[in-house]
């Protein structure tokens, strides 16, 4: 079998992204057989054994690519020190350990990808790939034209200037509005902070699409496997 770079092996085995794998190697946490690995080292999976922090890595683990409809009230982490409900509880029937791809905050809901393929995870979240994220957001009170301009134009949040967003009013009433907001970034609670800074309170926030992948009719708390074609939608590698 052809020898493969260690960071690629770790990434494809779901241990970490390539960048994090490189950090592990630099920190001397990775061994090939009994030898500490160096950046640039390669291994033959038919012959060599890979260890991370002394633990043998299963390089033939089954890959999972799933879409979960995260309900409100769940945190997008593998475990929570505060004892809150985690998305892992919703996928406990998957024998391999998988990880959330990005996050939705506890009070938000909608499309959340999960995988144990580090390359896939990195391709989805890497800023260079600029994957659009579409949200359906219910805000109070009724939105004004000035607020729409503010939301669309980009704003400074936590010292960072956001990119312009695409904002469309889907429904409007006297005391509320339903907006469709599309952004390419995914900073912590970005949509909520954008609305708050514009003078709007978020009553409900739901991610309905990620790139060309749509949540569709998947019920809250349920998940399904991505098709081969859907996986290919995110095959673009970081630049």
XYZ file of C-alpha atoms in Angstrom:
239
model
C 0.000 0.000 0.000
C 1.148 3.533 -0.780
C 2.490 5.474 2.199
C 0.320 8.407 3.336
C 1.235 11.519 5.290
C 0.435 11.194 8.987
C -1.757 14.317 9.149
C -3.901 12.977 6.291
C -4.280 9.626 8.064
C -5.363 11.313 11.306
C -7.785 13.565 9.470
C -9.405 10.781 7.474
C -9.658 8.670 10.637
C -11.706 11.369 12.328
C -9.064 12.182 14.927
C -8.624 15.836 13.953
C -8.456 18.199 11.011
C -5.150 18.301 9.131
C -4.137 21.524 10.846
C -4.868 20.160 14.309
C -3.102 16.932 13.387
C -0.025 18.965 12.457
C -0.176 20.647 15.868
C -0.358 17.222 17.516
C 2.712 16.124 15.570
C 4.612 19.293 16.505
C 3.715 18.664 20.144
C 5.148 15.126 19.875
C 1.787 13.530 20.650
C 1.882 11.229 17.606
C 3.966 8.094 17.145
C 4.459 5.763 14.199
C 4.963 2.385 15.818
C 7.324 3.389 18.668
C 8.930 6.395 16.983
C 7.774 9.978 17.590
C 6.401 11.324 14.306
C 7.714 14.418 12.566
C 6.007 16.747 10.116
C 6.309 15.145 6.678
C 6.441 11.560 7.963
C 4.363 8.949 6.145
C 2.993 5.561 7.097
C 1.735 2.378 5.432
C -1.537 1.388 7.108
C -0.944 -2.270 6.206
C 2.245 -2.307 8.242
C 2.464 0.661 10.601
C 0.523 1.465 13.752
C -0.341 5.055 14.624
C -0.612 6.222 18.234
C -1.943 9.549 19.566
C -1.094 10.252 23.203
C -0.321 6.573 23.569
C -3.673 5.410 22.167
C -3.757 3.190 19.087
C -5.789 4.806 16.309
C -8.238 2.712 14.320
C -7.547 3.919 10.800
C -10.324 1.829 9.263
C -13.202 3.302 11.251
C -16.479 3.646 9.353
C -17.130 7.184 8.138
C -20.404 8.890 8.976
C -21.908 11.983 7.351
C -25.261 12.910 8.824
C -27.686 15.805 8.928
C -29.409 16.401 12.267
C -32.384 18.662 12.892
C -31.148 20.142 16.166
C -34.035 21.108 18.435
C -33.982 24.104 20.731
C -32.583 23.336 24.187
C -29.613 21.251 23.018
C -25.986 22.395 22.951
C -23.807 21.555 19.944
C -20.975 19.920 21.881
C -19.885 16.354 22.554
C -20.362 16.855 26.297
C -21.366 19.661 28.633
C -19.949 20.356 32.097
C -23.222 22.058 33.119
C -25.238 18.915 32.482
C -27.267 20.384 29.629
C -28.672 18.212 26.865
C -26.130 17.639 24.062
C -26.704 16.782 20.423
C -24.742 13.580 21.067
C -27.777 12.257 22.944
C -29.725 12.398 19.675
C -27.217 10.258 17.748
C -26.385 7.739 20.475
C -27.313 4.840 18.188
C -24.246 5.521 16.011
C -21.456 3.266 17.376
C -18.566 5.442 16.165
C -17.817 8.784 17.792
C -18.899 11.693 15.595
C -18.564 15.444 16.006
C -20.714 18.495 15.246
C -19.604 20.463 12.182
C -19.701 24.014 13.536
C -22.345 24.976 16.068
C -25.866 26.187 16.640
C -26.374 27.843 20.020
C -28.641 26.291 22.637
C -31.675 28.417 21.768
C -31.340 27.935 17.999
C -32.534 25.023 15.905
C -32.214 23.525 12.472
C -29.633 21.953 10.190
C -26.491 20.672 11.891
C -24.017 18.381 10.148
C -22.110 15.741 12.123
C -19.227 13.542 11.008
C -16.096 11.677 12.005
C -14.247 12.661 8.813
C -11.851 15.470 9.678
C -11.280 16.388 6.027
C -15.007 16.792 5.428
C -15.443 18.808 8.633
C -12.645 21.178 7.690
C -13.983 21.625 4.141
C -17.367 22.715 5.524
C -16.186 25.146 8.190
C -13.069 26.618 6.580
C -13.641 30.355 5.881
C -11.886 30.154 2.504
C -14.708 27.979 1.151
C -17.375 30.635 1.906
C -20.309 28.233 2.272
C -23.578 30.130 2.645
C -25.736 29.558 5.711
C -29.443 30.347 5.409
C -31.566 31.142 8.465
C -35.258 31.751 9.048
C -35.448 34.315 11.845
C -38.518 35.585 13.681
C -37.857 39.010 15.190
C -39.764 41.520 17.307
C -40.945 44.197 16.767
C -41.803 44.783 13.118
C -38.654 45.457 11.082
C -38.078 48.841 9.458
C -36.340 49.683 6.183
C -33.453 51.260 8.112
C -33.012 48.078 10.136
C -32.968 46.000 6.948
C -30.218 48.215 5.551
C -28.250 47.891 8.778
C -28.559 44.091 8.790
C -27.605 43.808 5.126
C -24.650 46.181 5.081
C -22.301 44.490 7.511
C -21.606 45.755 11.014
C -18.938 45.679 13.675
C -19.578 42.945 16.251
C -17.120 42.168 19.036
C -14.536 44.287 17.224
C -14.951 42.436 13.928
C -16.576 43.843 10.771
C -18.961 41.278 9.328
C -19.433 40.736 5.629
C -22.672 41.999 4.036
C -25.659 39.690 4.484
C -28.654 39.009 2.246
C -31.860 39.788 4.119
C -35.402 39.218 2.852
C -38.695 39.834 4.656
C -40.792 36.657 4.353
C -43.700 37.728 6.563
C -44.599 40.929 8.367
C -47.135 41.746 11.081
C -47.711 44.666 13.425
C -45.492 43.267 16.196
C -43.098 40.896 14.422
C -41.484 39.833 11.169
C -40.023 36.659 9.707
C -36.737 37.217 7.924
C -34.532 35.090 5.726
C -30.902 35.912 6.492
C -28.018 34.461 4.478
C -24.421 34.819 5.646
C -21.133 33.192 4.700
C -19.532 33.569 8.112
C -20.474 31.681 11.230
C -19.199 33.592 14.221
C -20.488 32.946 17.712
C -24.197 33.937 17.895
C -23.637 36.192 14.871
C -27.268 36.411 13.700
C -28.509 37.145 17.218
C -25.887 39.840 17.729
C -26.660 41.407 14.336
C -30.348 41.611 15.217
C -29.698 42.895 18.729
C -27.427 45.626 17.399
C -30.173 46.594 14.939
C -32.738 46.961 17.729
C -34.515 43.654 17.131
C -35.220 40.782 19.517
C -34.897 37.254 18.134
C -37.901 35.130 19.050
C -36.882 32.129 16.952
C -33.829 31.233 14.861
C -33.683 28.238 12.559
C -30.940 27.248 10.103
C -32.707 25.885 7.045
C -29.859 25.412 4.561
C -26.106 25.046 4.343
C -24.861 25.720 0.845
C -27.109 23.699 -1.481
C -28.094 21.294 1.309
C -31.593 21.957 2.690
C -33.120 20.840 5.983
C -36.395 19.979 4.259
C -39.029 18.053 6.221
C -36.651 16.388 8.687
C -38.377 16.506 12.086
C -36.724 18.094 15.159
C -34.474 15.618 16.955
C -34.228 13.326 13.925
C -31.234 12.680 11.667
C -30.459 11.052 8.345
C -27.361 10.031 6.414
C -26.176 12.302 3.643
C -26.224 10.824 0.163
C -23.014 10.465 -1.812
C -24.119 13.384 -3.963
C -24.774 15.547 -0.894
C -21.336 14.745 0.523
C -19.804 15.878 -2.758
C -21.440 19.298 -2.315
C -18.799 19.981 0.344
C -15.834 18.343 -1.340
C -14.177 21.704 -2.067
C -10.897 21.881 -0.172
C -9.521 24.850 1.712
C -7.281 27.195 -0.271
